[in-house]
Coordinates of C-alpha atoms and ligand atoms in Angstrom, one line a residue:
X1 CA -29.3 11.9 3.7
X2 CA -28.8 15.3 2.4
X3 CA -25.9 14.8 0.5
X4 CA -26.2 15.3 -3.9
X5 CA -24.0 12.3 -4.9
X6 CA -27.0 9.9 -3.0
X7 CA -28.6 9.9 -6.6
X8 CA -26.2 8.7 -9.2
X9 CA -24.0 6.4 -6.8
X10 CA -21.2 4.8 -8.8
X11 CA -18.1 2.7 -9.4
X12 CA -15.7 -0.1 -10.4
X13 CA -16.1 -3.9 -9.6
X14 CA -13.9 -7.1 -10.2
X15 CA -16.6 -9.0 -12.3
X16 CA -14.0 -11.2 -14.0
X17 CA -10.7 -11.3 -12.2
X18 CA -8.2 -12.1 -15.3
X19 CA -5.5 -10.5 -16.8
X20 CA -5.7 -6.6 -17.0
X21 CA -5.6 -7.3 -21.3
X22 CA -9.5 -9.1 -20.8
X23 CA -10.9 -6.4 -19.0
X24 CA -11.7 -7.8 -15.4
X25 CA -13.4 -4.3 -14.1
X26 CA -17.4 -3.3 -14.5
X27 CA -19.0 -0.3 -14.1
X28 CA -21.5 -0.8 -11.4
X29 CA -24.5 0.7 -9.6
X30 CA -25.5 0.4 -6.5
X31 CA -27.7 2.7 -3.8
X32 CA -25.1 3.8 -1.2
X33 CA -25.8 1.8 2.2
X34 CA -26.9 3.2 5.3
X35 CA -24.1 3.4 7.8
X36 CA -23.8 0.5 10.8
X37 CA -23.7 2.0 14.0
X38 CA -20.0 2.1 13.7
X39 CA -19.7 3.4 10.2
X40 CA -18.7 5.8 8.1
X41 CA -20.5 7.1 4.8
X42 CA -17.1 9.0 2.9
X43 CA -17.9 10.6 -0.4
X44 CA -14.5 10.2 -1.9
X45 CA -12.2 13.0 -3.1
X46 CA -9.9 11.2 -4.3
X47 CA -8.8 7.0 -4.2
X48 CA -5.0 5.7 -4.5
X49 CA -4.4 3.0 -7.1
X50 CA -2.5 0.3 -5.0
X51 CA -1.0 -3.0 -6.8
X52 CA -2.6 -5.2 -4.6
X53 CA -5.8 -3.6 -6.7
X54 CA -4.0 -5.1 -9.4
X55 CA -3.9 -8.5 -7.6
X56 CA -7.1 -8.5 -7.0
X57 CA -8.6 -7.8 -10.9
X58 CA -6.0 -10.3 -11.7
X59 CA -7.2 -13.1 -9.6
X60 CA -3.4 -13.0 -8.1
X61 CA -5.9 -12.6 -4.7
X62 CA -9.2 -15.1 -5.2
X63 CA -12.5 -12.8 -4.7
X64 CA -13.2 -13.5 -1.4
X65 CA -16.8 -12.7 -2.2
X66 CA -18.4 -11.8 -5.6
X67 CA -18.3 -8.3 -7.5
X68 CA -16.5 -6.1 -4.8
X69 CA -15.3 -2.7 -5.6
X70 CA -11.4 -2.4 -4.8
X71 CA -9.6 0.4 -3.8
X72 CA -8.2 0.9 -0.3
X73 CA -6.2 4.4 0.0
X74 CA -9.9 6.4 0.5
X75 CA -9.6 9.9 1.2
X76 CA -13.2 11.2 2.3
X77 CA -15.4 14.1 3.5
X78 CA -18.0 12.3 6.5
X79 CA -21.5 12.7 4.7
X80 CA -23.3 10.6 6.9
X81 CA -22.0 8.5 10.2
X82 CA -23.6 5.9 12.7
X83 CA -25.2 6.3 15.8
X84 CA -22.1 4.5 17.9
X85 CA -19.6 7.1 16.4
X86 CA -18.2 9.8 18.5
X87 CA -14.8 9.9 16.8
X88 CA -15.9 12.0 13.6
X89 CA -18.5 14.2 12.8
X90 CA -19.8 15.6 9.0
X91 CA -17.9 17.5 6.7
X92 CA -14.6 15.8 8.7
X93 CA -12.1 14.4 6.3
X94 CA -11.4 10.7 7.1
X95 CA -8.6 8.0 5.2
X96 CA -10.1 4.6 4.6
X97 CA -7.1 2.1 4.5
X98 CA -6.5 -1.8 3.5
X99 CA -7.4 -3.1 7.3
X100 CA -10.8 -2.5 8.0
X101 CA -11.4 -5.3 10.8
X102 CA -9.8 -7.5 13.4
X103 CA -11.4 -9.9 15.8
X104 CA -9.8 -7.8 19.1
X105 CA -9.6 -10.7 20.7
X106 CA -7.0 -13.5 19.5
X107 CA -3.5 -13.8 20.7
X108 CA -2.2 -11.0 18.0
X109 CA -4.7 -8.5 18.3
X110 CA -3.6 -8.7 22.1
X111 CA 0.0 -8.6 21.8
X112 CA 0.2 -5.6 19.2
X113 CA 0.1 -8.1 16.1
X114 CA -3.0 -6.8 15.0
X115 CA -1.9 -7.3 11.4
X116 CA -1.2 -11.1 11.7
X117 CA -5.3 -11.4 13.5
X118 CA -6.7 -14.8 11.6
X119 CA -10.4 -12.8 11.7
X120 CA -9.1 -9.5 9.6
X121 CA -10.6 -8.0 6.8
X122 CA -9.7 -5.8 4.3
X123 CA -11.1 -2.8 2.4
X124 CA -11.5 -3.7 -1.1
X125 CA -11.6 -7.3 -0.8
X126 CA -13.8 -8.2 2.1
X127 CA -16.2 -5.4 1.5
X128 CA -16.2 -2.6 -0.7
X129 CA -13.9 -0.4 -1.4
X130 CA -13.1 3.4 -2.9
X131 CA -13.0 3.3 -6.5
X132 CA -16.7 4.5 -6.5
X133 CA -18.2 7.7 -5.6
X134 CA -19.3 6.5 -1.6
X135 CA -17.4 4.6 0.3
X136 CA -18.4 3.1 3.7
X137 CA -15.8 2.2 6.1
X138 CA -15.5 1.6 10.2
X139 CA -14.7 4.1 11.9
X140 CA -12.5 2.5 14.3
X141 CA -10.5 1.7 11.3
X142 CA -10.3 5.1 9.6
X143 CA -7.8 8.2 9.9
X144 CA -8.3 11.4 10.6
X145 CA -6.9 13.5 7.7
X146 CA -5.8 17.4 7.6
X147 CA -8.7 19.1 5.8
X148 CA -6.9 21.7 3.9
X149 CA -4.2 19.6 2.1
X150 CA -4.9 18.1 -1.6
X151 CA -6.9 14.9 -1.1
X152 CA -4.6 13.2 -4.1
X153 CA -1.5 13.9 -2.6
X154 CA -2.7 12.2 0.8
X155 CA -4.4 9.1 -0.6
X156 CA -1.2 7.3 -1.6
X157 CA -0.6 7.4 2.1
X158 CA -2.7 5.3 3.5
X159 CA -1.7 2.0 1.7
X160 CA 1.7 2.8 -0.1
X161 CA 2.9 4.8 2.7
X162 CA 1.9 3.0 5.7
X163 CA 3.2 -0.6 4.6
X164 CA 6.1 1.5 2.9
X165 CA 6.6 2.4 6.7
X166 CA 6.3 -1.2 8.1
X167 CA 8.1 -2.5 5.7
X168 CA 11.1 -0.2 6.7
X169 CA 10.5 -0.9 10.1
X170 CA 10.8 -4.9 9.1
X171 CA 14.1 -4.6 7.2
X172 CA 15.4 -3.4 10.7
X173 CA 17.6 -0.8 9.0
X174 CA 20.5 0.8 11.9
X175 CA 20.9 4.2 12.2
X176 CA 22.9 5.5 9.5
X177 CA 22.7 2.4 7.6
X178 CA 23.2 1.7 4.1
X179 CA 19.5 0.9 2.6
X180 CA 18.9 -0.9 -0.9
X181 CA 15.4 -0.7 -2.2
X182 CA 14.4 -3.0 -5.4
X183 CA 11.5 -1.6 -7.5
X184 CA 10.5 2.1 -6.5
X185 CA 7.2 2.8 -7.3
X186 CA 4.3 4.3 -4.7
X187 CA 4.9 2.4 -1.6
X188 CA 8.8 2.4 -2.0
X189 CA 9.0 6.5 -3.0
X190 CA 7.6 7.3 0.3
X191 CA 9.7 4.9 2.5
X192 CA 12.7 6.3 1.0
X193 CA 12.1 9.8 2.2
X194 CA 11.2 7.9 5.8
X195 CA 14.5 6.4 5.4
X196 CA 16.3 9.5 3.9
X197 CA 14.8 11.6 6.9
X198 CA 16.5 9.7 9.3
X199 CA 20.2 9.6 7.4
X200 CA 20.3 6.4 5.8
X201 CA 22.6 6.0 2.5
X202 CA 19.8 4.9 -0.2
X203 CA 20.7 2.8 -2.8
X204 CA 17.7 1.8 -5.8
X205 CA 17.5 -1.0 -8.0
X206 CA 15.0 -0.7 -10.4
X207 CA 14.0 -1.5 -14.5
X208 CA 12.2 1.6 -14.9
X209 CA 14.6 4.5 -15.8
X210 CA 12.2 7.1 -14.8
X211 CA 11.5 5.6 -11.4
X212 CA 15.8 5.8 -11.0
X213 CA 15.4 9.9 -11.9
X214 CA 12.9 10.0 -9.5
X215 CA 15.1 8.3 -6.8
X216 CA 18.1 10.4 -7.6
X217 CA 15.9 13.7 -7.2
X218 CA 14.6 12.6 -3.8
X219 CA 18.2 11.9 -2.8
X220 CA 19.0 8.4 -3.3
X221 CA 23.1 7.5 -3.7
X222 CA 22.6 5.5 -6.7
X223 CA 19.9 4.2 -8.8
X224 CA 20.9 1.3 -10.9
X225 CA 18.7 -1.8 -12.7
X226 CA 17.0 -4.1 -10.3
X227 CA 19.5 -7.2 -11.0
X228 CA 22.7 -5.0 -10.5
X229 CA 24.8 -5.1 -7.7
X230 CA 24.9 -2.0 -5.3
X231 CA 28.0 -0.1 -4.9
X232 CA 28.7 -1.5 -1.7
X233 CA 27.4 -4.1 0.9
X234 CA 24.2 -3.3 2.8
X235 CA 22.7 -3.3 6.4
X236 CA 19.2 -3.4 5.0
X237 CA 16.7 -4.1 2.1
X238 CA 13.6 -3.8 0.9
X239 CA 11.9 -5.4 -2.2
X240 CA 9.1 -4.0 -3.2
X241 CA 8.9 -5.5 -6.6
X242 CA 6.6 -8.4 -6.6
X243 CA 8.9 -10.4 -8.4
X244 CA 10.7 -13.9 -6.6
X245 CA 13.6 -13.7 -8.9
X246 CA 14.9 -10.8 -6.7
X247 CA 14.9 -12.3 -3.3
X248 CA 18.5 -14.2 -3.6
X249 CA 19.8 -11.1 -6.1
X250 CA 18.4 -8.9 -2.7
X251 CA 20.2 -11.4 -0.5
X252 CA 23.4 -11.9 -2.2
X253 CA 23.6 -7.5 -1.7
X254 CA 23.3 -8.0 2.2
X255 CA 26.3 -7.5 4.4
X256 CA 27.0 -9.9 7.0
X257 CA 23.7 -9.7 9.7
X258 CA 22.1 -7.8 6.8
X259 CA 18.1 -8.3 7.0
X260 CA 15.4 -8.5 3.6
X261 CA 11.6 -7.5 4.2
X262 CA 9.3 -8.8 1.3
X263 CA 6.5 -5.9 1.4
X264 CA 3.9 -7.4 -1.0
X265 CA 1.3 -9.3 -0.1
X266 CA 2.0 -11.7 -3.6
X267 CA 5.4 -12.7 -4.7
X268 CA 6.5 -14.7 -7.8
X269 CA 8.1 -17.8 -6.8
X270 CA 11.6 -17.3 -5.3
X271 CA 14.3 -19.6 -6.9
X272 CA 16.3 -21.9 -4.6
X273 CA 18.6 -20.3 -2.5
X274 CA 22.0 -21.4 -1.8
X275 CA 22.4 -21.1 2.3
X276 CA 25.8 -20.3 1.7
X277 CA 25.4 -17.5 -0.9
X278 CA 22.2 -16.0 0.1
X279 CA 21.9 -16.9 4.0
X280 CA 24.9 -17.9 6.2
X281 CA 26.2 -14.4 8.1
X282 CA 23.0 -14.6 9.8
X283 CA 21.3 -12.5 7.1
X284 CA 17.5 -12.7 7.5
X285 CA 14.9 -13.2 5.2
X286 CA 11.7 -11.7 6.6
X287 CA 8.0 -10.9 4.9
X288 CA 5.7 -8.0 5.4
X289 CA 1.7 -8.6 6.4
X290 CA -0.8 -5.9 6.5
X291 CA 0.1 -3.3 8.8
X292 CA -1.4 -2.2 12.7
X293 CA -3.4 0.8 12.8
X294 CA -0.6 1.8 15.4
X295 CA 2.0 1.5 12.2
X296 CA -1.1 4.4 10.7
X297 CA -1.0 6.4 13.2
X298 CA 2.6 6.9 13.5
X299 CA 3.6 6.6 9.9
X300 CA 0.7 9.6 9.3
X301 CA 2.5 11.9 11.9
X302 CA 6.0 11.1 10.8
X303 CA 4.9 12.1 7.0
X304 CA 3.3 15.5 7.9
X305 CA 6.2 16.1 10.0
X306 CA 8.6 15.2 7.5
X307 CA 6.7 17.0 5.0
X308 CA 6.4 13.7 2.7
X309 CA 6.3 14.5 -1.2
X310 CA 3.9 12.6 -3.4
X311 CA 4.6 11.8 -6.7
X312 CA 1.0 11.1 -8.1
X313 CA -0.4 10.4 -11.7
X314 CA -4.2 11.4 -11.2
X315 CA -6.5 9.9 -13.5
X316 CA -10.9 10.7 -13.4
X317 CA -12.3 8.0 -11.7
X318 CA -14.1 6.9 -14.7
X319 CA -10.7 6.0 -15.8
X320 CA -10.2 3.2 -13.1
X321 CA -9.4 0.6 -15.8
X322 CA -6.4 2.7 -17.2
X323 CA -5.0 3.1 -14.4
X324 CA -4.7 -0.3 -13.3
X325 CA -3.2 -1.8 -16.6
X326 CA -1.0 1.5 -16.5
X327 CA 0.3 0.2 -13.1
X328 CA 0.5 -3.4 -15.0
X329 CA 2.8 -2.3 -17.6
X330 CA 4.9 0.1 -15.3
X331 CA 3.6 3.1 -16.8
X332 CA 2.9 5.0 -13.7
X333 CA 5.2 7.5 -12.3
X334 CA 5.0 7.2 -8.4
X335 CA 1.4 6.7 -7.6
X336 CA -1.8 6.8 -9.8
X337 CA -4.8 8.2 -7.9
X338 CA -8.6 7.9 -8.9
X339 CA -10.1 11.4 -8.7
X340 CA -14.0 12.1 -9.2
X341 CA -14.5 13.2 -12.7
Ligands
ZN1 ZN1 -7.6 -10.9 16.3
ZN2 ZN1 -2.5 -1.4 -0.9

């Protein structure tokens, strides 16, 4: 391996999952790995800060095995790949993202429903992930990412943007339809201007005041608190806030047929729900899992098209710790992105 950052190979680990406050993240060590056949060794320019990150220093998400380095919105240069890879070569720049494996094989993996595969695993969670200096990931799992664009502006992509995207797609939002999103931080910035693109009327309802400039400025209708009704009825809704309390305040805002997608992959508990109030009109109540690499592909395309503006707080990588208890505490203006440094 030829490549300098082989010698002082570093990063961040959950060592204590816990509250952000008692310091769940270590700095670690470790010798980068020699790529599997179907590998691919990135040397990261730049790693998105995702809430599920969060999750898992939090213990929200048990450690599904111990001292793994999160981090799952990789953008990379290809510094070294496996034998079996034909799809990249060196120097290419390659996105690592939050699904890193399915089985191929089980009912969902054949039908499409790659996302819902019992046998998945995930980046950050499963094995390592991108808050270090190298990151390995499949290569049958990665994106190919324009070389010449800024590697901080397209790492919030491949988490925040592509559930963003599914999570659209779930809240089955008509042409032209009226779209209320709850919380708007990464994830939900970006599926805006997806939705926005295509004409919807955008309605936000969020706590954070910035996050409602931020909303007006892309183009939103309103932007009110996240317990306030919107000005008028709508065909769709997205909650992006991890927080149960909004699911029948989300609801109760639906028109008649109206549909909810949860997109987080950890909600607080919901309150009971009154199937009167927060159901009957055939509104639907539906949840978000993972994404397809399909959902990748085309959300990737529709956000060069569309010409997708991040928002991104970058922090130095060696800064990993701040960033997460900035996202904690809602201090993070769209999305926070680990850079080397
Ligand atoms: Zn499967
Ligand atoms: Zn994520």
């Amino acid at each position: 391996m030829t490549f300098a950052a082989a010698e002082t190979p570093h990063g961040w680990a959950v060592q204590r999952p816990g509250p952000i406050g008692t310091g769940p993240l270590a700095r670690v060590r470790r010798r980068p790995a020699v790529p599997a056949p179907g590998d691919l060794l990135l040397e990261v320019e730049a790693c998105g800060v995702c809430r599920t990150d969060l999750h898992l220093a939090e213990g929200d998400l048990p450690p599904r095995r111990p001292s793994t380095v999160p981090g799952h919105e990789i953008v990379g240069r290809v510094v070294a790949a496996g034998e079996a890879v034909a799809s990249f070569r060196i120097g290419d720049r390659a996105g690592g993202a939050w699904l890193r494996g399915t089985c191929g094989t089980c009912r969902y993996c054949r039908a499409g429903q790659e996302n819902l595969c019992p046998r998945s695993s995930y980046t950050g969670w499963d094995a390592d992930g991108g808050f270090a200096d190298l990151a390995l990931i499949p290569a049958a799992f990665a994106y190919p990412l324009p070389g010449d664009r800024d590697a901080a502006s397209l790492a919030p992509l491949l988490c925040a943007g592509i559930i963003g995207y599914r999570a659209l797609r779930r809240s089955a939002l008509p042409l032209g339809g009226r779209l209320g999103i709850y919380g708007f931080g990464a994830s939900a910035h970006l599926a805006a201007q997806v939705a926005l693109a295509e004409g919807a009327t955008l309605h936000v309802l969020t706590r954070s005041v910035r996050a409602r400039e931020l909303a007006l400025d892309l183009g939103a209708a309103s932007a009110g608190g996240a317990y306030d009704a919107p000005p008028e009825p709508l065909d769709s809704a997205v909650l992006f806030a991890p927080v149960g309390d909004l699911v029948p305040v989300a609801l109760e805002a639906l028109d008649r047929s109206g549909t909810l997608a949860v997109a987080g992959i950890h909600l607080s508990d919901i309150p009971s729900l009154n199937y009167q109030r927060h159901l009957f009109q055939e509104r639907d109540l539906r949840s978000v899992t993972s994404n397809t690499r399909q959902d990748g592909r085309d959300f990737l395309a529709l956000a060069e098209r569309i010409g997708i503006q991040v928002t991104s707080s970058p922090y130095p990588m060696s800064r990993a710790d701040q960033a997460l208890a900035d996202l904690a505490a809602d201090r993070v203006n769209g999305a926070a992105v680990l850079v080397p440094g």
